[in-house]
Short mmCIF file of C-alpha atoms in Angstrom, two decimals:
data_model
loop_
_atom_site.label_atom_id
_atom_site.label_comp_id
_atom_site.label_asym_id
_atom_site.label_seq_id
_atom_site.Cartn_x
_atom_site.Cartn_y
_atom_site.Cartn_z
CA MET A 1 -20.77 -26.31 -30.94
CA LYS A 2 -20.02 -22.51 -29.73
CA TYR A 3 -23.30 -22.37 -28.14
CA ILE A 4 -21.84 -25.18 -25.89
CA LEU A 5 -18.45 -23.79 -25.73
CA SER A 6 -20.24 -20.96 -23.90
CA LEU A 7 -22.12 -22.18 -21.72
CA VAL A 8 -18.87 -24.05 -20.18
CA LEU A 9 -17.47 -20.43 -20.20
CA LEU A 10 -19.94 -19.03 -18.20
CA LEU A 11 -20.52 -21.34 -15.67
CA PRO A 12 -18.18 -20.07 -12.58
CA PHE A 13 -19.74 -16.87 -13.77
CA LEU A 14 -23.30 -18.09 -13.21
CA SER A 15 -22.87 -20.53 -9.84
CA PHE A 16 -21.18 -17.55 -8.57
CA SER A 17 -24.09 -15.15 -8.66
CA GLN A 18 -26.90 -17.44 -8.34
CA GLY A 19 -25.46 -20.50 -6.01
CA THR A 20 -23.98 -20.14 -2.37
CA VAL A 21 -20.80 -18.62 -3.19
CA GLU A 22 -22.89 -15.08 -2.99
CA LYS A 23 -25.00 -16.09 0.03
CA ASP A 24 -21.89 -17.11 1.75
CA ILE A 25 -19.72 -13.74 1.02
CA ASP A 26 -23.27 -12.03 2.51
CA ALA A 27 -23.52 -14.20 5.45
CA ILE A 28 -19.74 -13.10 5.85
CA GLU A 29 -20.06 -9.27 6.72
CA ASP A 30 -20.54 -9.41 10.61
CA LYS A 31 -17.22 -10.94 10.99
CA LEU A 32 -15.39 -8.86 8.21
CA ILE A 33 -16.42 -5.88 10.14
CA GLU A 34 -15.51 -7.17 13.92
CA TRP A 35 -12.18 -8.12 12.17
CA ARG A 36 -11.75 -4.60 10.68
CA HIS A 37 -12.45 -3.17 14.20
CA TYR A 38 -10.16 -5.86 15.88
CA PHE A 39 -7.08 -5.16 14.02
CA HIS A 40 -8.15 -1.13 13.84
CA GLN A 41 -7.47 -0.77 17.49
CA ASN A 42 -4.59 -3.14 18.03
CA PRO A 43 -2.66 -1.28 15.09
CA GLU A 44 1.60 -2.20 14.84
CA LEU A 45 4.37 -0.51 12.75
CA SER A 46 6.05 -1.92 9.93
CA ASN A 47 8.23 -5.28 10.81
CA ARG A 48 6.59 -5.93 14.86
CA GLU A 49 3.21 -7.12 12.90
CA TYR A 50 2.91 -10.04 15.85
CA LYS A 51 -0.18 -10.05 17.83
CA THR A 52 -1.71 -9.24 13.95
CA ALA A 53 -0.03 -12.07 12.00
CA GLU A 54 -1.06 -14.19 15.11
CA LYS A 55 -4.63 -13.48 14.57
CA ILE A 56 -3.96 -13.88 10.68
CA ALA A 57 -2.35 -17.26 10.80
CA GLU A 58 -5.13 -18.44 13.58
CA HIS A 59 -8.00 -17.86 11.01
CA LEU A 60 -6.49 -19.67 8.08
CA ASN A 61 -5.51 -22.26 10.30
CA GLN A 62 -8.41 -23.30 11.02
CA LEU A 63 -9.53 -22.81 6.94
CA GLY A 64 -7.59 -25.93 7.19
CA LEU A 65 -5.52 -23.58 4.39
CA ASP A 66 -1.11 -24.96 4.20
CA VAL A 67 0.20 -22.01 6.59
CA GLU A 68 3.62 -20.47 6.64
CA THR A 69 4.45 -17.92 9.18
CA GLY A 70 7.61 -15.68 9.52
CA ILE A 71 8.25 -14.75 5.54
CA ALA A 72 9.59 -11.43 5.72
CA LYS A 73 10.35 -11.29 9.42
CA THR A 74 5.39 -10.52 10.19
CA GLY A 75 4.51 -12.04 6.88
CA VAL A 76 1.74 -14.49 6.68
CA VAL A 77 0.96 -17.07 3.31
CA GLY A 78 -1.93 -19.24 3.38
CA VAL A 79 -2.28 -21.73 0.46
CA LEU A 80 -6.12 -22.94 -0.78
CA LYS A 81 -6.03 -25.78 -3.45
CA GLY A 82 -8.35 -26.43 -5.41
CA ALA A 83 -10.27 -29.55 -6.62
CA GLN A 84 -8.50 -29.89 -10.02
CA PRO A 85 -4.98 -28.97 -10.94
CA GLY A 86 -4.17 -25.05 -12.88
CA LYS A 87 -3.17 -22.17 -12.50
CA VAL A 88 -2.09 -20.07 -8.97
CA ILE A 89 -3.16 -17.18 -8.51
CA ALA A 90 -1.96 -14.63 -5.73
CA LEU A 91 -4.35 -12.09 -3.53
CA ARG A 92 -2.48 -10.06 -1.23
CA ALA A 93 -3.44 -7.43 1.60
CA ASP A 94 -0.44 -5.40 3.77
CA ILE A 95 -1.23 -5.77 7.22
CA ASP A 96 1.25 -2.08 8.42
CA ALA A 97 0.00 0.52 10.58
CA LEU A 98 1.24 4.10 10.55
CA PRO A 99 2.73 6.53 13.73
CA VAL A 100 0.08 8.52 13.82
CA THR A 101 -2.37 10.08 16.68
CA GLU A 102 -5.25 8.82 16.34
CA ARG A 103 -8.12 12.06 15.71
CA ASN A 104 -11.49 10.69 15.85
CA ASP A 105 -14.11 9.37 17.70
CA LEU A 106 -14.70 6.42 16.44
CA PRO A 107 -15.52 3.71 19.14
CA PHE A 108 -13.17 0.82 18.11
CA LYS A 109 -10.45 3.64 17.17
CA SER A 110 -6.57 3.04 18.11
CA GLU A 111 -4.88 4.45 21.99
CA VAL A 112 -1.97 2.38 21.07
CA ARG A 113 1.37 4.26 21.97
CA THR A 114 5.16 4.04 20.51
CA THR A 115 8.40 5.81 20.12
CA PHE A 116 9.10 6.01 16.66
CA LEU A 117 12.49 7.34 15.71
CA ASN A 118 13.22 8.64 18.95
CA THR A 119 9.89 10.67 18.38
CA GLU A 120 6.26 8.87 20.50
CA THR A 121 3.19 9.11 18.99
CA GLY A 122 0.40 7.13 18.49
CA VAL A 123 -0.30 4.24 16.13
CA MET A 124 -2.98 4.09 13.00
CA HIS A 125 -4.64 1.83 10.80
CA ALA A 126 -4.55 5.67 8.68
CA CYS A 127 -4.38 3.99 5.65
CA GLY A 128 -7.03 0.98 5.70
CA HIS A 129 -4.91 -1.71 6.01
CA ASP A 130 -7.01 -2.81 8.95
CA THR A 131 -9.12 -3.05 6.23
CA HIS A 132 -7.02 -5.02 3.45
CA ILE A 133 -6.79 -7.34 6.47
CA ALA A 134 -9.98 -7.72 7.25
CA ILE A 135 -11.11 -8.42 3.49
CA LEU A 136 -8.50 -11.25 2.63
CA MET A 137 -9.45 -13.27 5.91
CA ALA A 138 -13.37 -13.35 4.67
CA THR A 139 -12.04 -13.80 0.91
CA ALA A 140 -9.80 -17.10 2.10
CA GLU A 141 -13.07 -18.20 4.27
CA VAL A 142 -15.10 -18.02 1.46
CA LEU A 143 -12.78 -19.50 -0.85
CA SER A 144 -12.36 -22.43 1.34
CA LYS A 145 -16.07 -23.28 1.68
CA HIS A 146 -16.08 -23.75 -2.31
CA LYS A 147 -12.30 -25.20 -2.87
CA ASP A 148 -14.00 -28.13 -4.96
CA LYS A 149 -15.78 -25.82 -7.27
CA LEU A 150 -12.24 -24.18 -8.24
CA LYS A 151 -9.73 -25.42 -10.84
CA GLY A 152 -5.84 -24.24 -9.49
CA THR A 153 -4.43 -23.36 -6.34
CA VAL A 154 -4.73 -19.32 -4.10
CA LYS A 155 -1.95 -18.15 -2.20
CA PHE A 156 -2.86 -15.63 0.63
CA ILE A 157 -0.48 -13.38 0.57
CA PHE A 158 -0.22 -11.20 4.13
CA GLN A 159 2.35 -8.42 3.57
CA PRO A 160 4.33 -6.80 6.64
CA ALA A 161 6.07 -3.45 6.29
CA GLU A 162 4.19 -1.80 3.31
CA GLU A 163 5.15 2.00 4.19
CA GLY A 164 8.52 0.45 4.38
CA PRO A 165 10.64 -0.30 6.74
CA PRO A 166 12.60 0.78 9.94
CA PRO A 167 15.67 3.04 9.16
CA GLY A 168 18.52 -0.15 8.98
CA GLU A 169 16.20 -3.40 7.94
CA GLU A 170 14.45 -5.25 5.29
CA GLY A 171 10.94 -5.28 4.90
CA GLY A 172 7.91 -5.62 2.76
CA ALA A 173 7.29 -6.96 -0.76
CA LYS A 174 11.03 -6.42 -1.31
CA LEU A 175 11.81 -8.99 1.09
CA MET A 176 9.03 -11.24 0.53
CA VAL A 177 9.86 -11.87 -3.32
CA LYS A 178 13.40 -11.87 -2.37
CA GLU A 179 12.45 -15.34 -0.12
CA GLY A 180 10.60 -16.45 -2.57
CA VAL A 181 7.06 -15.95 -1.75
CA LEU A 182 5.89 -15.79 -5.90
CA ASP A 183 7.25 -19.61 -5.86
CA ASN A 184 6.69 -23.34 -4.64
CA PRO A 185 3.50 -23.29 -5.81
CA LYS A 186 4.98 -20.78 -8.57
CA VAL A 187 2.71 -17.55 -9.29
CA ASP A 188 1.22 -16.80 -12.51
CA ALA A 189 -0.92 -13.48 -11.54
CA ILE A 190 -1.13 -11.70 -8.52
CA PHE A 191 -3.92 -8.73 -7.16
CA GLY A 192 -3.99 -6.43 -4.71
CA LEU A 193 -6.62 -3.69 -4.09
CA HIS A 194 -6.27 -0.70 -1.46
CA ILE A 195 -9.31 0.89 -0.34
CA ASN A 196 -9.38 4.87 -0.16
CA SER A 197 -11.30 7.06 1.81
CA GLU A 198 -12.39 9.51 -1.11
CA THR A 199 -13.91 6.95 -3.16
CA PRO A 200 -17.76 6.22 -2.77
CA VAL A 201 -18.66 2.85 -1.28
CA GLY A 202 -19.48 0.69 -4.46
CA THR A 203 -17.15 1.86 -6.27
CA ILE A 204 -14.06 0.62 -8.05
CA LYS A 205 -11.28 2.60 -10.18
CA TYR A 206 -8.59 0.87 -12.13
CA LYS A 207 -5.82 1.93 -14.94
CA ILE A 208 -4.23 -0.05 -17.07
CA GLU A 209 -0.35 0.35 -17.42
CA GLY A 210 1.03 2.43 -14.83
CA ILE A 211 -1.29 3.54 -11.73
CA MET A 212 0.92 4.37 -8.88
CA ALA A 213 4.81 6.00 -8.74
CA ALA A 214 7.75 4.84 -7.48
CA VAL A 215 8.56 5.88 -4.10
CA GLU A 216 12.03 6.89 -3.10
CA ARG A 217 13.16 8.17 0.83
CA PHE A 218 15.93 10.51 0.81
CA VAL A 219 18.13 11.13 3.41
CA ILE A 220 19.51 14.91 3.62
CA THR A 221 22.85 15.55 5.97
CA VAL A 222 23.89 19.35 5.98
CA LYS A 223 27.27 19.80 7.85
CA GLY A 224 27.58 23.31 9.34
CA LYS A 225 29.72 24.57 12.30
CA GLN A 226 28.43 25.15 15.63
CA THR A 227 28.83 28.20 17.33
CA HIS A 228 26.90 30.50 20.13
CA GLY A 229 23.37 31.99 18.67
CA SER A 230 24.51 35.41 19.65
CA GLN A 231 27.39 35.36 16.88
CA PRO A 232 26.63 33.71 13.95
CA TRP A 233 29.31 34.86 12.12
CA SER A 234 31.65 32.59 14.01
CA GLY A 235 29.73 29.61 12.77
CA VAL A 236 27.68 27.51 9.53
CA ASP A 237 23.86 27.35 10.19
CA PRO A 238 23.18 24.55 9.07
CA ILE A 239 19.51 25.55 9.44
CA LEU A 240 19.87 27.87 7.59
CA ILE A 241 21.59 25.89 4.77
CA SER A 242 18.55 23.43 5.31
CA ALA A 243 15.86 25.64 4.20
CA LYS A 244 17.92 26.98 1.29
CA ILE A 245 17.86 23.34 -0.17
CA ILE A 246 14.33 22.62 0.68
CA ASP A 247 13.46 25.91 -1.15
CA GLY A 248 15.55 24.86 -4.00
CA LEU A 249 14.61 21.24 -4.19
CA GLN A 250 10.92 22.60 -5.21
CA THR A 251 12.08 24.59 -7.89
CA ILE A 252 13.33 21.01 -9.78
CA ILE A 253 9.98 20.62 -9.36
CA SER A 254 8.59 23.68 -10.78
CA ARG A 255 11.13 24.48 -12.96
CA GLU A 256 12.93 21.09 -14.75
CA ALA A 257 10.36 18.56 -14.33
CA LYS A 258 8.43 18.01 -17.35
CA LEU A 259 4.99 17.71 -15.77
CA THR A 260 2.64 17.76 -18.92
CA ASP A 261 4.14 14.15 -19.67
CA GLU A 262 4.28 12.97 -15.90
CA ALA A 263 3.22 13.84 -12.47
CA ALA A 264 6.06 14.59 -10.25
CA VAL A 265 6.77 15.05 -6.55
CA ILE A 266 8.91 16.09 -3.73
CA THR A 267 8.54 16.48 -0.17
CA VAL A 268 10.33 16.53 2.77
CA GLY A 269 8.55 15.49 5.49
CA LYS A 270 11.23 15.63 8.53
CA ILE A 271 13.69 18.04 10.00
CA THR A 272 16.00 17.31 13.05
CA SER A 273 18.19 19.68 14.16
CA GLY A 274 20.32 21.69 16.88
CA THR A 275 18.86 21.49 21.02
CA ARG A 276 18.70 24.91 22.71
CA PHE A 277 17.31 27.74 21.01
CA ASN A 278 20.84 29.79 21.72
CA ILE A 279 23.15 27.67 20.08
CA ILE A 280 23.46 27.33 16.31
CA PRO A 281 23.92 23.98 15.92
CA GLU A 282 27.21 21.58 14.18
CA SER A 283 24.24 19.52 11.76
CA ALA A 284 20.57 18.87 10.35
CA GLU A 285 18.49 16.08 8.90
CA LEU A 286 16.69 16.08 6.35
CA ILE A 287 13.83 12.90 5.79
CA GLY A 288 11.89 12.73 2.61
CA THR A 289 10.06 11.05 -0.32
CA VAL A 290 10.29 11.62 -3.77
CA ARG A 291 7.44 10.43 -6.13
CA THR A 292 7.86 9.92 -9.91
CA LEU A 293 5.86 7.92 -12.74
CA ASP A 294 8.47 8.46 -15.29
CA PRO A 295 11.58 6.33 -14.85
CA GLU A 296 13.40 9.14 -17.19
CA MET A 297 12.24 11.76 -14.69
CA ARG A 298 13.07 9.93 -11.75
CA GLU A 299 16.96 9.46 -12.72
CA MET A 300 16.59 13.19 -13.62
CA ILE A 301 15.39 14.42 -10.45
CA ILE A 302 17.73 12.14 -8.34
CA GLU A 303 20.79 13.76 -10.02
CA ARG A 304 19.37 17.00 -9.16
CA MET A 305 18.54 17.28 -5.49
CA THR A 306 22.28 15.88 -5.14
CA GLU A 307 23.31 18.33 -7.11
CA MET A 308 21.60 21.35 -5.99
CA ALA A 309 21.56 19.80 -1.69
CA GLN A 310 25.35 19.64 -2.04
CA THR A 311 26.06 23.18 -3.68
CA ILE A 312 23.64 25.06 -1.95
CA ALA A 313 25.64 23.47 1.16
CA LYS A 314 29.07 24.90 -0.01
CA ALA A 315 27.91 28.22 -1.62
CA TYR A 316 26.87 28.99 2.37
CA GLY A 317 30.33 27.38 3.74
CA GLY A 318 28.46 23.67 4.76
CA GLU A 319 28.52 20.49 3.48
CA ALA A 320 26.15 18.11 2.51
CA GLU A 321 25.12 14.12 2.37
CA VAL A 322 22.46 12.56 -0.12
CA THR A 323 21.34 9.08 -0.04
CA PHE A 324 18.23 7.65 -1.61
CA GLN A 325 16.93 4.20 -1.01
CA ASN A 326 13.85 2.93 -3.31
CA ASN A 327 10.84 2.11 -1.17
CA ALA A 328 8.67 1.30 -4.70
CA SER A 329 8.67 0.80 -8.40
CA ILE A 330 6.10 1.95 -10.48
CA THR A 331 2.92 -0.06 -9.82
CA PHE A 332 2.78 -1.54 -13.48
CA ASN A 333 -1.02 -2.96 -14.21
CA ASP A 334 -0.65 -5.34 -16.58
CA PRO A 335 -2.54 -4.50 -19.75
CA ASP A 336 -3.49 -7.73 -20.72
CA LEU A 337 -4.77 -9.23 -16.98
CA THR A 338 -6.58 -5.97 -16.93
CA GLN A 339 -8.56 -6.50 -19.50
CA GLN A 340 -9.12 -10.33 -18.69
CA ILE A 341 -10.35 -9.48 -15.03
CA LEU A 342 -12.79 -6.33 -16.12
CA PRO A 343 -15.93 -8.50 -16.41
CA SER A 344 -15.26 -9.95 -13.20
CA LEU A 345 -15.18 -6.47 -11.37
CA HIS A 346 -18.40 -5.11 -13.36
CA LYS A 347 -20.20 -8.42 -12.66
CA VAL A 348 -19.90 -7.71 -9.10
CA ALA A 349 -20.00 -3.68 -8.73
CA GLY A 350 -22.10 -2.82 -11.67
CA LYS A 351 -20.01 -1.53 -15.10
CA GLU A 352 -21.24 1.75 -14.37
CA ASN A 353 -19.50 1.88 -10.73
CA VAL A 354 -15.87 0.71 -12.20
CA GLU A 355 -14.20 4.11 -13.37
CA ILE A 356 -10.53 4.92 -15.30
CA MET A 357 -8.72 6.61 -13.13
CA LYS A 358 -5.75 9.08 -13.61
CA ALA A 359 -2.40 8.27 -12.46
CA THR A 360 -1.84 8.40 -8.85
CA THR A 361 1.20 9.70 -7.06
CA GLY A 362 0.55 7.67 -3.69
CA GLY A 363 3.37 4.52 -4.28
CA GLU A 364 2.56 0.91 -3.85
CA ASP A 365 5.59 -1.52 -2.82
CA PHE A 366 3.00 -3.72 -4.74
CA SER A 367 5.30 -3.00 -7.94
CA PHE A 368 7.99 -5.42 -6.89
CA PHE A 369 5.54 -8.66 -7.43
CA GLN A 370 3.88 -7.12 -10.25
CA GLU A 371 8.26 -6.88 -11.49
CA LYS A 372 8.21 -10.78 -11.18
CA VAL A 373 4.69 -11.98 -12.21
CA PRO A 374 1.83 -10.29 -14.28
CA GLY A 375 -0.48 -8.18 -11.93
CA VAL A 376 -3.31 -6.17 -11.10
CA TYR A 377 -4.03 -3.59 -8.22
CA PHE A 378 -7.12 -1.19 -8.63
CA PHE A 379 -8.58 0.61 -5.59
CA LEU A 380 -12.01 0.16 -3.62
CA GLY A 381 -14.44 3.20 -2.34
CA GLY A 382 -14.73 3.50 1.13
CA MET A 383 -16.08 6.78 1.56
CA THR A 384 -19.68 7.26 2.94
CA PRO A 385 -21.92 8.33 0.25
CA GLY A 386 -23.18 12.08 0.30
CA ASN A 387 -19.61 12.58 2.25
CA THR A 388 -18.12 16.01 0.71
CA LYS A 389 -15.59 16.52 3.06
CA PRO A 390 -13.24 13.32 2.97
CA TYR A 391 -10.11 13.53 5.27
CA PRO A 392 -7.34 11.93 3.29
CA HIS A 393 -5.16 9.11 3.82
CA HIS A 394 -2.68 9.77 6.51
CA THR A 395 -3.82 12.09 8.89
CA PRO A 396 -5.10 11.85 12.33
CA ASP A 397 -9.31 12.07 10.82
CA PHE A 398 -8.80 9.77 8.79
CA ARG A 399 -11.68 6.99 8.26
CA ILE A 400 -13.68 4.26 6.09
CA ASP A 401 -16.58 3.32 6.31
CA ASP A 402 -17.23 0.05 7.03
CA SER A 403 -20.10 -1.21 4.38
CA GLY A 404 -16.71 -0.73 1.25
CA MET A 405 -15.34 -3.65 2.74
CA LEU A 406 -18.11 -6.34 1.67
CA LEU A 407 -17.45 -5.26 -2.17
CA GLY A 408 -13.72 -6.26 -2.25
CA VAL A 409 -14.28 -9.39 -0.95
CA LYS A 410 -16.67 -10.37 -3.38
CA ALA A 411 -14.14 -8.88 -6.47
CA PHE A 412 -11.44 -10.61 -5.01
CA THR A 413 -13.60 -14.15 -4.95
CA GLN A 414 -14.56 -13.62 -8.44
CA ILE A 415 -11.57 -12.50 -10.30
CA THR A 416 -10.47 -15.87 -8.09
CA PHE A 417 -13.25 -17.65 -9.69
CA ASP A 418 -12.71 -16.41 -13.19
CA TYR A 419 -9.28 -16.17 -13.35
CA LEU A 420 -8.55 -20.24 -12.34
CA ASN A 421 -11.38 -21.96 -13.55
CA ASN A 422 -11.91 -19.43 -17.40
#
């Protein structure tokens, strides 16, 4: 009896490796690369992914899925029902690009230009979301051809604004959850991946529990007193105050945060002030991000940043106002679910190529899905083997090796079969 039961549990595993599923995955690679190149050449910023969503929806409709558009402004969801009833699994890809001007020699590089926060800039898939879209589209096509083998339902979630919605707007995973993307049918488990330019092709990395940091966007508005640049004593210099605040914020990390417990980061990414070389301006604005992996440390840093900015500004005769916006919680991989899908990852990548990683201070709003249902998020290798100087994400020279994407399709497909059928 035990022998028969073991065979039954292994059947989906064996059918994947020996049947037509694997052949269909291998056959889709040309389409996978073509889709990726299209999205890379036609990037769109958060909450503005109109053409991206249109192309995704067109593909899902052609596959015969139940398709819904306009979720969280530009999100797309496709639902595939298996031949037999069962659990509901969700697979997610983020679809937005970044305000980065591409600087490389790729034949499919982006030439798109736009204005972002009053600054003219290029638009680029500088974080690999173009590969995520292509991987999930390919997974949907493969699984739709084999729905007769599935016990349950698959939700393909194409999510906008992972990088954060524009100021003053809602968006991303938080808005998708708010609008009920995890309901009707109710999702039992969700899975996501992120390609990585510094991880070799063919490798998968994961971590149980906290894998990525909570993300806060902060704005510090410094108020001074405008005066002539030749008479600083008759005004209050908000640029000087801003410099002191930036310097002071880093001491919170270097002297107050217990980094032996978890990593933390404070980064000022944008400073705006002044109009002319000989005028001390009225105000300055600092915009940046806080990354934390521990809830208590997060609270301490937010509190101390507010105290420090206001106190430093007051010491120099000015004022400071500090606001925070939470863009992501800690990306937390459910321990039981992670252990459950590890054999699936070993199957497609080889056990020696599935590695445990340390937590990263990068952030992911996939965490908002994980707050509602068990979820697992893992990293997929996108670096050409032998490359000793890969470019990091969010940079003009960022690039991904197309050959790394097929493993993502295999991983999503294997996880789906094993989770639903076993």
